mmCIF file of C-alpha atoms in Angstrom:
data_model
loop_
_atom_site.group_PDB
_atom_site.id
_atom_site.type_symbol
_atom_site.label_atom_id
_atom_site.label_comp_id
_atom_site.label_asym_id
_atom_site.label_seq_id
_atom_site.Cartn_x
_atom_site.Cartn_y
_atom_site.Cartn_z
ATOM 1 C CA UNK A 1057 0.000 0.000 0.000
ATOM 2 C CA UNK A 1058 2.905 2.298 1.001
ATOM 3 C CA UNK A 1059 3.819 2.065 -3.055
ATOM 4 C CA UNK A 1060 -0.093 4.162 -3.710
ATOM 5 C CA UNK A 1061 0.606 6.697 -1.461
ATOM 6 C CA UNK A 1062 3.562 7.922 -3.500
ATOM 7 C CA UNK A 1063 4.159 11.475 -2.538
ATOM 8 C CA UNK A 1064 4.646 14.332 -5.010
ATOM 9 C CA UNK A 1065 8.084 16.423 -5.455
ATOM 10 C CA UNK A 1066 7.525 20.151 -6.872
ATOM 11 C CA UNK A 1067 10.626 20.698 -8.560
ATOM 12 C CA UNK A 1068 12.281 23.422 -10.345
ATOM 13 C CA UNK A 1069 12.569 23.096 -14.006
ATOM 14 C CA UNK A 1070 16.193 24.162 -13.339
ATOM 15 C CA UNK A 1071 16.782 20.774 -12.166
ATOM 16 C CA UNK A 1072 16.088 18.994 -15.069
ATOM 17 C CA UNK A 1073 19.510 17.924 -16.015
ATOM 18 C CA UNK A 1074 19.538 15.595 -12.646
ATOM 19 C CA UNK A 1075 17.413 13.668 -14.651
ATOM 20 C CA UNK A 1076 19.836 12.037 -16.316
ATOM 21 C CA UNK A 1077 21.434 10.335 -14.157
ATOM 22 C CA UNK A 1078 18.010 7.945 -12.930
ATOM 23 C CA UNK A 1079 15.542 6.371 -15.061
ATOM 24 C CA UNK A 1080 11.839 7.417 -14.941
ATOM 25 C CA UNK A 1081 8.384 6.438 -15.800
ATOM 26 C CA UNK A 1082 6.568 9.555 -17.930
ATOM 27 C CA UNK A 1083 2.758 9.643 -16.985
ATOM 28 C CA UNK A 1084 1.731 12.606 -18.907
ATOM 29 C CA UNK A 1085 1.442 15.947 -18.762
ATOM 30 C CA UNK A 1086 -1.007 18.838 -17.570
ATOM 31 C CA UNK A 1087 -1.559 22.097 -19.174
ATOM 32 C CA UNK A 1088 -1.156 24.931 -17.179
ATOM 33 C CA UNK A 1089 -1.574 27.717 -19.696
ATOM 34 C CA UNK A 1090 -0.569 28.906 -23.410
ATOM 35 C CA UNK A 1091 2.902 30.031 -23.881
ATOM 36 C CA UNK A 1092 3.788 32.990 -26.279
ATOM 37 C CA UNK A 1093 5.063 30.933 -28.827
ATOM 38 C CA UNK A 1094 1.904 29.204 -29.410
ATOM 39 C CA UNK A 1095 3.025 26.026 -27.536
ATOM 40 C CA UNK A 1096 1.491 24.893 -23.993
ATOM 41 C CA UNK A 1097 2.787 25.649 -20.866
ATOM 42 C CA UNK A 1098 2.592 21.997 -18.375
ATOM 43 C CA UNK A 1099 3.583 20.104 -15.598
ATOM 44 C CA UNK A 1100 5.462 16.742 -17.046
ATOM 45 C CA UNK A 1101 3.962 14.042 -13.991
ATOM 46 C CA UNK A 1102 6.941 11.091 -13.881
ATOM 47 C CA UNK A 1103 7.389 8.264 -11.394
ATOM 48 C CA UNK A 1104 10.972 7.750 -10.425
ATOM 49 C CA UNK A 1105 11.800 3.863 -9.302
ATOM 50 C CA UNK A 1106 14.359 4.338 -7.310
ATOM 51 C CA UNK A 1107 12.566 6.423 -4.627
ATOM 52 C CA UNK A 1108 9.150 4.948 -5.511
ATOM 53 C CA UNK A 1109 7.969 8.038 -5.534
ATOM 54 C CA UNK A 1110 6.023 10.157 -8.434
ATOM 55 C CA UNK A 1111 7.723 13.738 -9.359
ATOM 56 C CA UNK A 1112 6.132 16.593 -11.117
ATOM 57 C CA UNK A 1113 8.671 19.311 -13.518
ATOM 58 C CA UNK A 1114 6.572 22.740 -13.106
ATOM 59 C CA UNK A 1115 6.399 24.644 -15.683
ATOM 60 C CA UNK A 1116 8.122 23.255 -18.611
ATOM 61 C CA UNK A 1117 7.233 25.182 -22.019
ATOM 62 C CA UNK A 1118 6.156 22.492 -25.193
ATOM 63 C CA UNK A 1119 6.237 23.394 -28.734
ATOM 64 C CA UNK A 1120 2.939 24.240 -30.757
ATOM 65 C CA UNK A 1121 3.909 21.360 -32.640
ATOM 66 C CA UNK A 1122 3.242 18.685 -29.592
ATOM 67 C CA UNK A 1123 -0.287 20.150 -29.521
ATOM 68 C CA UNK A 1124 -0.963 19.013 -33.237
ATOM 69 C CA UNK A 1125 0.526 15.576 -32.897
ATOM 70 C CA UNK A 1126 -0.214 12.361 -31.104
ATOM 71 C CA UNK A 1127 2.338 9.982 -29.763
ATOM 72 C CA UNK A 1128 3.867 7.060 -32.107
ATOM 73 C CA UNK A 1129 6.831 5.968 -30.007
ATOM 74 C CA UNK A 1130 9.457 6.783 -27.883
ATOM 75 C CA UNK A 1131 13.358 5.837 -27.315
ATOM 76 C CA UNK A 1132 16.263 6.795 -25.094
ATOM 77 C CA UNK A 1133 14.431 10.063 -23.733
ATOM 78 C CA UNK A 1134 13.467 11.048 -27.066
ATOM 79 C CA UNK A 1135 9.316 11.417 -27.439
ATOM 80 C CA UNK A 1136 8.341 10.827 -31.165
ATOM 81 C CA UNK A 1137 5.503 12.376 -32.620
ATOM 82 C CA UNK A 1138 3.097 12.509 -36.413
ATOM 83 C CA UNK A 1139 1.845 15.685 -37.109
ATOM 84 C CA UNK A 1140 -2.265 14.697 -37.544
ATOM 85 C CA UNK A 1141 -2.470 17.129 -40.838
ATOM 86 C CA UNK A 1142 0.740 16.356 -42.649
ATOM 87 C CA UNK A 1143 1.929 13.423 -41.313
ATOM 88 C CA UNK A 1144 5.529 15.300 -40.512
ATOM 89 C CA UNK A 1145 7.350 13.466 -37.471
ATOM 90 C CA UNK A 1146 8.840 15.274 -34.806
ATOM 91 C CA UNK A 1147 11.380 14.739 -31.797
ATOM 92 C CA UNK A 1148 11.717 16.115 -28.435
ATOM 93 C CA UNK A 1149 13.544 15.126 -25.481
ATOM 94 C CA UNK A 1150 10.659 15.095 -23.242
ATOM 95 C CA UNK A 1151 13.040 15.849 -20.037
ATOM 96 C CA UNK A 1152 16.262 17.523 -21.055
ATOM 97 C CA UNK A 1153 14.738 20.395 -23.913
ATOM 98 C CA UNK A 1154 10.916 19.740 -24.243
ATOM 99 C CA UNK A 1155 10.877 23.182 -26.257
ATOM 100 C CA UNK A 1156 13.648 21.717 -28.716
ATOM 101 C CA UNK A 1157 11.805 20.086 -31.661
ATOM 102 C CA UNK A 1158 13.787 17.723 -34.393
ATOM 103 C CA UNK A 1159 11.509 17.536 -37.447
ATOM 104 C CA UNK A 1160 11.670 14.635 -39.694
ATOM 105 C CA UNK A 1161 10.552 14.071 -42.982
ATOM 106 C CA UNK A 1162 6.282 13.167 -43.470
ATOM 107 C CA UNK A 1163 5.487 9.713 -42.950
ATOM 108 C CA UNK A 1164 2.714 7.942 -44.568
ATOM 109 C CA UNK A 1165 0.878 4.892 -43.300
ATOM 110 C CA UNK A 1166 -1.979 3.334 -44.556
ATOM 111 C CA UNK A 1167 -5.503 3.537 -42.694
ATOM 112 C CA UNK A 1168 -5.436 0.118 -40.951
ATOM 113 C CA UNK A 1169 -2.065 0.409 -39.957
ATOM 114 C CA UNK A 1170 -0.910 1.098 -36.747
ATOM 115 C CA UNK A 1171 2.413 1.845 -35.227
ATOM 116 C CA UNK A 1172 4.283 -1.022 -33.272
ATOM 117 C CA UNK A 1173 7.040 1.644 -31.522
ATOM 118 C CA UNK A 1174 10.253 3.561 -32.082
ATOM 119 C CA UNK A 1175 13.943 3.401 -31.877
ATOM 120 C CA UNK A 1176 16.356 5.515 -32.246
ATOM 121 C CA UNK A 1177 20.370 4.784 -32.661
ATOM 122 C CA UNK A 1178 21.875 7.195 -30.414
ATOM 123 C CA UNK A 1179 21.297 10.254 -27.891
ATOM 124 C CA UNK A 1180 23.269 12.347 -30.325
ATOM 125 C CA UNK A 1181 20.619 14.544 -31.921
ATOM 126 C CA UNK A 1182 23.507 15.449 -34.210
ATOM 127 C CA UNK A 1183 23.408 12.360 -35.763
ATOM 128 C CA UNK A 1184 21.360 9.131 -35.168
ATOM 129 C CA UNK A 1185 18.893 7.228 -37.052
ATOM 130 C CA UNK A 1186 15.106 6.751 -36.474
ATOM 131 C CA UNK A 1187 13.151 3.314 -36.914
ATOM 132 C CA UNK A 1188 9.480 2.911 -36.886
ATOM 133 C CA UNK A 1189 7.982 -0.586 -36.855
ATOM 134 C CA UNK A 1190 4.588 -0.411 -38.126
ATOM 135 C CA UNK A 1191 2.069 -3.500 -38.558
ATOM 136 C CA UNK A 1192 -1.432 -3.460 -40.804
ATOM 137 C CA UNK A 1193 -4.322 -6.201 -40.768
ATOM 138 C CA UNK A 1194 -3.961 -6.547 -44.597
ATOM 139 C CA UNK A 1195 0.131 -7.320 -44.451
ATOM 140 C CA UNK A 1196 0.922 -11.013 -42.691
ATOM 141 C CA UNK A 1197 4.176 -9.303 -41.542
ATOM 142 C CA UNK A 1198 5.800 -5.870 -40.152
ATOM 143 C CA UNK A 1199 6.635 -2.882 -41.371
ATOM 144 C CA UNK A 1200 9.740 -0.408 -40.756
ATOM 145 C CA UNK A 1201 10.400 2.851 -41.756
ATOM 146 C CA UNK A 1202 13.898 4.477 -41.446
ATOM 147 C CA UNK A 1203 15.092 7.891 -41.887
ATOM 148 C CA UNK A 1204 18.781 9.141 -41.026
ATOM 149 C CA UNK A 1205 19.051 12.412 -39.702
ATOM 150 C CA UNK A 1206 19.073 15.171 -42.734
ATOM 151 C CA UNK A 1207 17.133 12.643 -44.947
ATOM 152 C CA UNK A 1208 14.572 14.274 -47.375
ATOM 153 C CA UNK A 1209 12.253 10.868 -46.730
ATOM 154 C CA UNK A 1210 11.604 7.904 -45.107
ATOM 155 C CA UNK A 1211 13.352 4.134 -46.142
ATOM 156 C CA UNK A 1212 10.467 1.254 -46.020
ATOM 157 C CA UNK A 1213 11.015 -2.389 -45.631
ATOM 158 C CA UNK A 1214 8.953 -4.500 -45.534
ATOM 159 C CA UNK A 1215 9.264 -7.629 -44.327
ATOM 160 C CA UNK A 1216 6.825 -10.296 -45.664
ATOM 161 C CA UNK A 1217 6.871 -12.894 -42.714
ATOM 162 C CA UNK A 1218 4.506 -13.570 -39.833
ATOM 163 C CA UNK A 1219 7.409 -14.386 -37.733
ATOM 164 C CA UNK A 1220 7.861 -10.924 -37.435
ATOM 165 C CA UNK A 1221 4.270 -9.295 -37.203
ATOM 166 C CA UNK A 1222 3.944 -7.076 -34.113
ATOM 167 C CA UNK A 1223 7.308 -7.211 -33.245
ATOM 168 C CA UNK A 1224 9.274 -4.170 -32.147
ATOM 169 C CA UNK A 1225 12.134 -2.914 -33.332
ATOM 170 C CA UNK A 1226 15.403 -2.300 -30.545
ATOM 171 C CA UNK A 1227 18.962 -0.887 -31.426
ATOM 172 C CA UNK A 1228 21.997 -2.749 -29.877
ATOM 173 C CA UNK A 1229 24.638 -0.674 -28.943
ATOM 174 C CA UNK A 1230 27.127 -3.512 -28.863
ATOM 175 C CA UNK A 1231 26.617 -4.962 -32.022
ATOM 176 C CA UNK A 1232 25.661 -0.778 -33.628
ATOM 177 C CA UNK A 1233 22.319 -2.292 -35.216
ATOM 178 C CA UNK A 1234 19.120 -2.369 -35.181
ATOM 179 C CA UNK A 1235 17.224 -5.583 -34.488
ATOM 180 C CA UNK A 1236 13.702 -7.042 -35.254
ATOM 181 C CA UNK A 1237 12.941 -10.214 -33.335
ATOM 182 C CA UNK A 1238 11.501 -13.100 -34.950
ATOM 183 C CA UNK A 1239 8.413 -14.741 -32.707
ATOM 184 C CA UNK A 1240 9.413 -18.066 -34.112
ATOM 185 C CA UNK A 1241 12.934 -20.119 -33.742
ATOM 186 C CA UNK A 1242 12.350 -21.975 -36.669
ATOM 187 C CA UNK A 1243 12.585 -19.013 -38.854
ATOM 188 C CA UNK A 1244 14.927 -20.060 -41.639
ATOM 189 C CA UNK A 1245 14.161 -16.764 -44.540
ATOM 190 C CA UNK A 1246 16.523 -13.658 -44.790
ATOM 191 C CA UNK A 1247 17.821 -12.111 -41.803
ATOM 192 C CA UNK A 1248 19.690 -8.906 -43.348
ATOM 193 C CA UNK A 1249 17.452 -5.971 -43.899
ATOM 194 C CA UNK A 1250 20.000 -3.179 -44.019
ATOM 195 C CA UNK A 1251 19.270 -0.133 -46.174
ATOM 196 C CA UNK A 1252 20.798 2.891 -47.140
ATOM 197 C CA UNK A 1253 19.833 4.653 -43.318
ATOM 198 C CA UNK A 1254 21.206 2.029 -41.223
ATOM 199 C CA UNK A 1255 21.867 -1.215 -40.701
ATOM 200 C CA UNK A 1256 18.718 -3.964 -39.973
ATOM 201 C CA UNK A 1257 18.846 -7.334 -38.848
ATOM 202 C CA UNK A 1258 16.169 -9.830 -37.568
ATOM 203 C CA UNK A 1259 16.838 -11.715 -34.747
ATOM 204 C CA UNK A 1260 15.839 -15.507 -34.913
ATOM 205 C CA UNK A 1261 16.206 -16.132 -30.905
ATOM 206 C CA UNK A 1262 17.032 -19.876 -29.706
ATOM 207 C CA UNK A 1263 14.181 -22.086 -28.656
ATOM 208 C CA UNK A 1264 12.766 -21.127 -25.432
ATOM 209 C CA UNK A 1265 13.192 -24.196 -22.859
ATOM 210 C CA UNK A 1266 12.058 -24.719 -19.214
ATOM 211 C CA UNK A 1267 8.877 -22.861 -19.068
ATOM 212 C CA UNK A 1268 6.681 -22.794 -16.438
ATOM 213 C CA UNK A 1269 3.027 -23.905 -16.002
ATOM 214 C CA UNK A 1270 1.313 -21.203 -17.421
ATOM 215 C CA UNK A 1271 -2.461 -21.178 -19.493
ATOM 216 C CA UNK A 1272 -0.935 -19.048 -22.650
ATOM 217 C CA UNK A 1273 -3.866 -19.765 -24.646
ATOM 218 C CA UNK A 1274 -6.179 -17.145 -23.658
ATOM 219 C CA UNK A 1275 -3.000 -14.376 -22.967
ATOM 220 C CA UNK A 1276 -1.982 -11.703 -24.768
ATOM 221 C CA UNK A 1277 2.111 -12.301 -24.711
ATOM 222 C CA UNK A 1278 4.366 -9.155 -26.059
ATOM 223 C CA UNK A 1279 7.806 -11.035 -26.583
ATOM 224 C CA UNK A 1280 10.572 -8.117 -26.463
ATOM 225 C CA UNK A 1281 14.579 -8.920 -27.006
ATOM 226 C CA UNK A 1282 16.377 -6.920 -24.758
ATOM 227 C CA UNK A 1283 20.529 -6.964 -24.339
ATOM 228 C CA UNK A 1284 22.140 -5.947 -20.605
ATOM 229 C CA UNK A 1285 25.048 -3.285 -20.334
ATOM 230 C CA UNK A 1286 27.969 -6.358 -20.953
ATOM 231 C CA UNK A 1287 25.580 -7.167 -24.048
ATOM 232 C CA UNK A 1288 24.296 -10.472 -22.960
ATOM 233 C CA UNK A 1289 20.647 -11.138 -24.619
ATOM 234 C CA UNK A 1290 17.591 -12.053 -22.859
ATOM 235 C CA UNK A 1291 14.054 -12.728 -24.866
ATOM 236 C CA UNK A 1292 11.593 -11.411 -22.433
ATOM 237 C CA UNK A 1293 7.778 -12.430 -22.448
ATOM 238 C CA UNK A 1294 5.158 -9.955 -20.992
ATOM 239 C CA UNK A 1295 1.607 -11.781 -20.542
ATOM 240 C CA UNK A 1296 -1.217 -9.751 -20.230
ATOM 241 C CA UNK A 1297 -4.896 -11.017 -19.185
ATOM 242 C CA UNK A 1298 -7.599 -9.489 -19.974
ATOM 243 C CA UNK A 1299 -10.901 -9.209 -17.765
ATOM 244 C CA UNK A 1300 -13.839 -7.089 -16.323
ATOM 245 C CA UNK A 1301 -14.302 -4.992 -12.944
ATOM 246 C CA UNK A 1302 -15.217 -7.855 -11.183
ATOM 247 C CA UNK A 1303 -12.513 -10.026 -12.051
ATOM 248 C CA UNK A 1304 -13.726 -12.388 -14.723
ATOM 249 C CA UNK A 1305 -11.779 -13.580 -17.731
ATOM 250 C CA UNK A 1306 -12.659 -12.118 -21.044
ATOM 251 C CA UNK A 1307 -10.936 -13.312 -24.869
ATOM 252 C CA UNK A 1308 -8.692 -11.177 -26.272
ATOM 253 C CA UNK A 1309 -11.120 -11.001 -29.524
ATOM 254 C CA UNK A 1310 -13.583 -9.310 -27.556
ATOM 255 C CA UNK A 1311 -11.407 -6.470 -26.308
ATOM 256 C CA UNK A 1312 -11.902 -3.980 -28.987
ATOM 257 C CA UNK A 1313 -15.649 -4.276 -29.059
ATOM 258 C CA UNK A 1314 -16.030 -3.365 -25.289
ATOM 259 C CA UNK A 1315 -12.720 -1.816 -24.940
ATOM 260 C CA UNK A 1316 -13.342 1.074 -21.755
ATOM 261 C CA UNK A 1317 -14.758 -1.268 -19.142
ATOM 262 C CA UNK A 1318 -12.100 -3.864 -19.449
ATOM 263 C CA UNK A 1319 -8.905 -3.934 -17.390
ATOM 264 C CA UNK A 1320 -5.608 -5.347 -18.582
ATOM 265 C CA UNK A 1321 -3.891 -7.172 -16.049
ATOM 266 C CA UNK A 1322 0.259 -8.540 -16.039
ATOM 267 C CA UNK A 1323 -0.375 -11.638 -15.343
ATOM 268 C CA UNK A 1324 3.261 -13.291 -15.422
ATOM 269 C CA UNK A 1325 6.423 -12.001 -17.095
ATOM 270 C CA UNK A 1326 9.526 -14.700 -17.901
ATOM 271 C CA UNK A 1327 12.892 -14.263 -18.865
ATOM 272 C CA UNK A 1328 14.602 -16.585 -21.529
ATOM 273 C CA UNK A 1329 18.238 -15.967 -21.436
ATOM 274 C CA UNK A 1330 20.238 -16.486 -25.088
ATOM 275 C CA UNK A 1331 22.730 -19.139 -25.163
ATOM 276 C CA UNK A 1332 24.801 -18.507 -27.680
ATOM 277 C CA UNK A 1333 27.023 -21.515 -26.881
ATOM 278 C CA UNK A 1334 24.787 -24.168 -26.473
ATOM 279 C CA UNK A 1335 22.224 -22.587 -28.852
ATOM 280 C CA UNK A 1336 19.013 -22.822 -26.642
ATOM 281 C CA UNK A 1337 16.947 -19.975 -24.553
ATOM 282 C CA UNK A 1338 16.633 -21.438 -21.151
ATOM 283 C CA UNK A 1339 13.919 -19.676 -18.743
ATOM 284 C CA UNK A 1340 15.754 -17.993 -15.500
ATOM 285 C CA UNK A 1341 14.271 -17.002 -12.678
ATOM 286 C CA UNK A 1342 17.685 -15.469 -11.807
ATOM 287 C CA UNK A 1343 19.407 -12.434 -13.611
ATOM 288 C CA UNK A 1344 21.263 -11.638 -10.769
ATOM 289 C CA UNK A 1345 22.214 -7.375 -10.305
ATOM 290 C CA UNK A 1346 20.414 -6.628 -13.748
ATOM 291 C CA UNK A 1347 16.544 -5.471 -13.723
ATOM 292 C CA UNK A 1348 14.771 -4.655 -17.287
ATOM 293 C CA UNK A 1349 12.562 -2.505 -18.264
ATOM 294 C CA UNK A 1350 9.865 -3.032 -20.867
ATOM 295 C CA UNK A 1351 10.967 -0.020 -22.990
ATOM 296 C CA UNK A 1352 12.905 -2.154 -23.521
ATOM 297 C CA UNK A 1353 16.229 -1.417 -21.960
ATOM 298 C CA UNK A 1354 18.549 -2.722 -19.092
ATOM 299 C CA UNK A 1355 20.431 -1.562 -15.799
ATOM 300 C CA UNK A 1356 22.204 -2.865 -13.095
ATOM 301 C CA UNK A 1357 20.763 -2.045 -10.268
ATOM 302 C CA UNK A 1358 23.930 -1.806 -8.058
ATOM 303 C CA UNK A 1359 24.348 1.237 -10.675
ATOM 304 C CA UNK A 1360 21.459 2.854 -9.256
ATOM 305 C CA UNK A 1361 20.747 2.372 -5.628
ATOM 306 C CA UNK A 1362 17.077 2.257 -4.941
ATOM 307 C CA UNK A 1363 15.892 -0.665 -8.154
ATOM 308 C CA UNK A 1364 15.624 -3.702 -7.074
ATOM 309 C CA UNK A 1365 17.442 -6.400 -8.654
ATOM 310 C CA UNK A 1366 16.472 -9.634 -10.861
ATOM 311 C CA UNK A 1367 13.462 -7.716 -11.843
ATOM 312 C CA UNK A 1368 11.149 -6.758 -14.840
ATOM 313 C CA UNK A 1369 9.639 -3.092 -14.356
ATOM 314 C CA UNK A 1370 6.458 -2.934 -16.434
ATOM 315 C CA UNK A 1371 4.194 0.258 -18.092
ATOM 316 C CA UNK A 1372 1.557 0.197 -20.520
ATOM 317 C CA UNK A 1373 -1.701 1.521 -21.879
ATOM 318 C CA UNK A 1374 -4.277 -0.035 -19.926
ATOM 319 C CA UNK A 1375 -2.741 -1.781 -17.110
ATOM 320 C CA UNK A 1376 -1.226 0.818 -15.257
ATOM 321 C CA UNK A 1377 2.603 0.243 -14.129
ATOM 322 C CA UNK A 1378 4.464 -2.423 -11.726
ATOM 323 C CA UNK A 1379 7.475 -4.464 -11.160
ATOM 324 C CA UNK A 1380 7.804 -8.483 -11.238
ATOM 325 C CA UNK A 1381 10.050 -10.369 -9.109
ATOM 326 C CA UNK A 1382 11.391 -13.027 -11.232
ATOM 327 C CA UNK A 1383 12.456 -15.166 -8.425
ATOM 328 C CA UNK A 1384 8.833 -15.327 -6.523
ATOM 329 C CA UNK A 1385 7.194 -14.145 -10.412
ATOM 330 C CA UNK A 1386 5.104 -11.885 -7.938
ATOM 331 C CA UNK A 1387 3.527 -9.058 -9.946
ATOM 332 C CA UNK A 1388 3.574 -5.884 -7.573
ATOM 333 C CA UNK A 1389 1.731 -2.568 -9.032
ATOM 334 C CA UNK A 1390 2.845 0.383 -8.414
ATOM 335 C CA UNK A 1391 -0.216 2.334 -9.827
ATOM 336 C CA UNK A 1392 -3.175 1.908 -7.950
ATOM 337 C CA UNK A 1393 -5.890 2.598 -10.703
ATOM 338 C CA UNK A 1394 -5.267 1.469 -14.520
ATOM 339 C CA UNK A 1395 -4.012 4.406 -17.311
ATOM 340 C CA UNK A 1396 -5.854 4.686 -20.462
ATOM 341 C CA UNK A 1397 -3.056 6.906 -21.769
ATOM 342 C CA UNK A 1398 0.709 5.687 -23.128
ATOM 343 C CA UNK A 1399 3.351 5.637 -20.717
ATOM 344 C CA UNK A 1400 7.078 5.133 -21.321
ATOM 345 C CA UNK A 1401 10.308 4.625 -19.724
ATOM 346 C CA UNK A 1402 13.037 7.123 -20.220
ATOM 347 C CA UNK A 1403 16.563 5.595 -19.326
ATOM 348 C CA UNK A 1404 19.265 7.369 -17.959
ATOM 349 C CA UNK A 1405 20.929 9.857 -20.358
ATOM 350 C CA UNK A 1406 24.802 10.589 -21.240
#
């Protein structure tokens, strides 16, 4: 209970370069008032982990282009966002320079598709690429989009395998690509997508072994691939139940028809390390110092007193945000009521 009651800092937008040295849940933001520029003034509402504690930035001005866009993805600090008239995506570093806007080139999508998330290379705003992974009920596949910094448009691949439909796209800083996992081990097509922007691999991940009793039929499992600080590679499996206000179980398929009165509950998360050697993805229960996030990104905890170790820390639309214990797989929330709106890490920033 003590993790509801979280108490509320006021700090001084001064401060905000302190934030990169902790990572921190973003919960939204509320408008205070219009700034001159035609932007909004508003209060950016975070949690931060390692106090357990929620934390509000006063004041913080936003650019009049936030206020015309909606949310597609975010990565390393950096919020993207599609203009809803031209389709022209934009980047801001939600906590360092929320007034600082890096425009990108229009991106078109077609009507049924929808946006998986974003990555981007590097925190250098100087020069990085962008990757969006993109799905659509007509393609049995995924989507990505790529655009280098200074391009005049957007690099599409498609990539014409279930294996890879819904699956989000990550960028490995030990290996300096970007990665697309595969939801199947047997995969045996292409595995080098690299284009003109960037390099692009998929990931075919080692058959997961050791699994515990779970009912997976009737759960909604987000697989994410997810590399620690020394670069060692976990697949990471987030299942999510679905049910009403009173507790009882409802099918997936019926989720969109009744979508506002259902919850969305974690109902177990498991970690498949990558053995590279023996060629196999064992579950673990143990990751020892190292606790993930579902952004997805990795720390080690001794790094930053206050996280708790051997631990997944969970957000998402719907089912508010938590940790997991992977040694007890107890699910602990941290919010006390479910958010209908996105949420996303931010890790700590050079």
């Amino acid at each position: 209970m003590s993790h509801l009651l979280c108490r509320i800092s006021k700090l001084s937008p001064t401060l905000n370069r302190r934030f990169s040295t902790t990572p921190y849940l973003y919960l939204g933001r509320e408008v205070v008032s219009e700034s001159p520029c035609g932007g909004n003034i508003a209060n950016l509402n975070l949690y931060d982990p390692r106090k357990e504690e929620q934390v509000v930035i006063k004041n913080q001005t936003l650019s009049k282009h936030l206020r015309e866009s909606s949310r597609i993805g975010s990565s390393r600090g950096w919020l993207a966002m599609i203009n809803k008239h031209d389709s022209t995506v934009r980047l801001t570093n939600i906590l360092n320079n929320p007034s600082k806007i890096i425009s990108l080139p229009p991106l078109s999508k077609d009507k049924t598709e929808r946006f998986i998330n974003v990555s981007v290379s590097s925190n250098d705003h100087h020069d990085c690429v962008v990757v969006v992974a993109a799905a659509a009920d007509y393609y049995d596949g995924s989507r990505l989009s790529l655009c280098r910094l200074g391009d005049s448009e957007w690099t599409r691949i498609d990539l014409p395998c279930s294996a890879f439909r819904l699956s989000p796209v990550m960028y490995s800083d030990r290996d300096r690509k970007f990665y697309v996992n595969s939801c199947r081990s047997d995969y045996t097509g292409p595995t080098d997508f690299t284009s003109k922007s960037g390099p692009v691999n998929a990931y075919v991940r080692y058959p997961l072994t050791n699994s515990p009793k779970l009912d997976l039929q009737r759960l909604n499992i987000h697989q994410l691939f997810v590399q620690s600080p020394s670069g060692e590679s976990f697949i990471v499996l987030w299942c999510l139940d679905c049910m009403t206000d009173k507790g009882e179980a409802v099918e997936w398929k019926d989720k969109m028809s009744n979508q506002r009165e259902l919850l969305i509950k974690t109902r177990n998360i498991m970690v498949y390390r990558q053995d590279t050697e023996k060629g196999i993805g064992p579950y673990t229960p143990d990751i020892g110092d190292l606790c993930i996030f579902n952004e997805p990104f990795c720390l080690s905890a001794s790094d930053y007193p206050g996280l708790k170790p051997n631990s997944v820390y969970f957000a998402g639309r719907g089912s508010g945000y938590g940790i997991c214990d992977l040694a007890s797989s107890t699910i602990s929330y941290l919010s006390d009521s479910p958010i209908r709106h996105p949420l996303f890490w931010i890790p700590p920033q050079n």
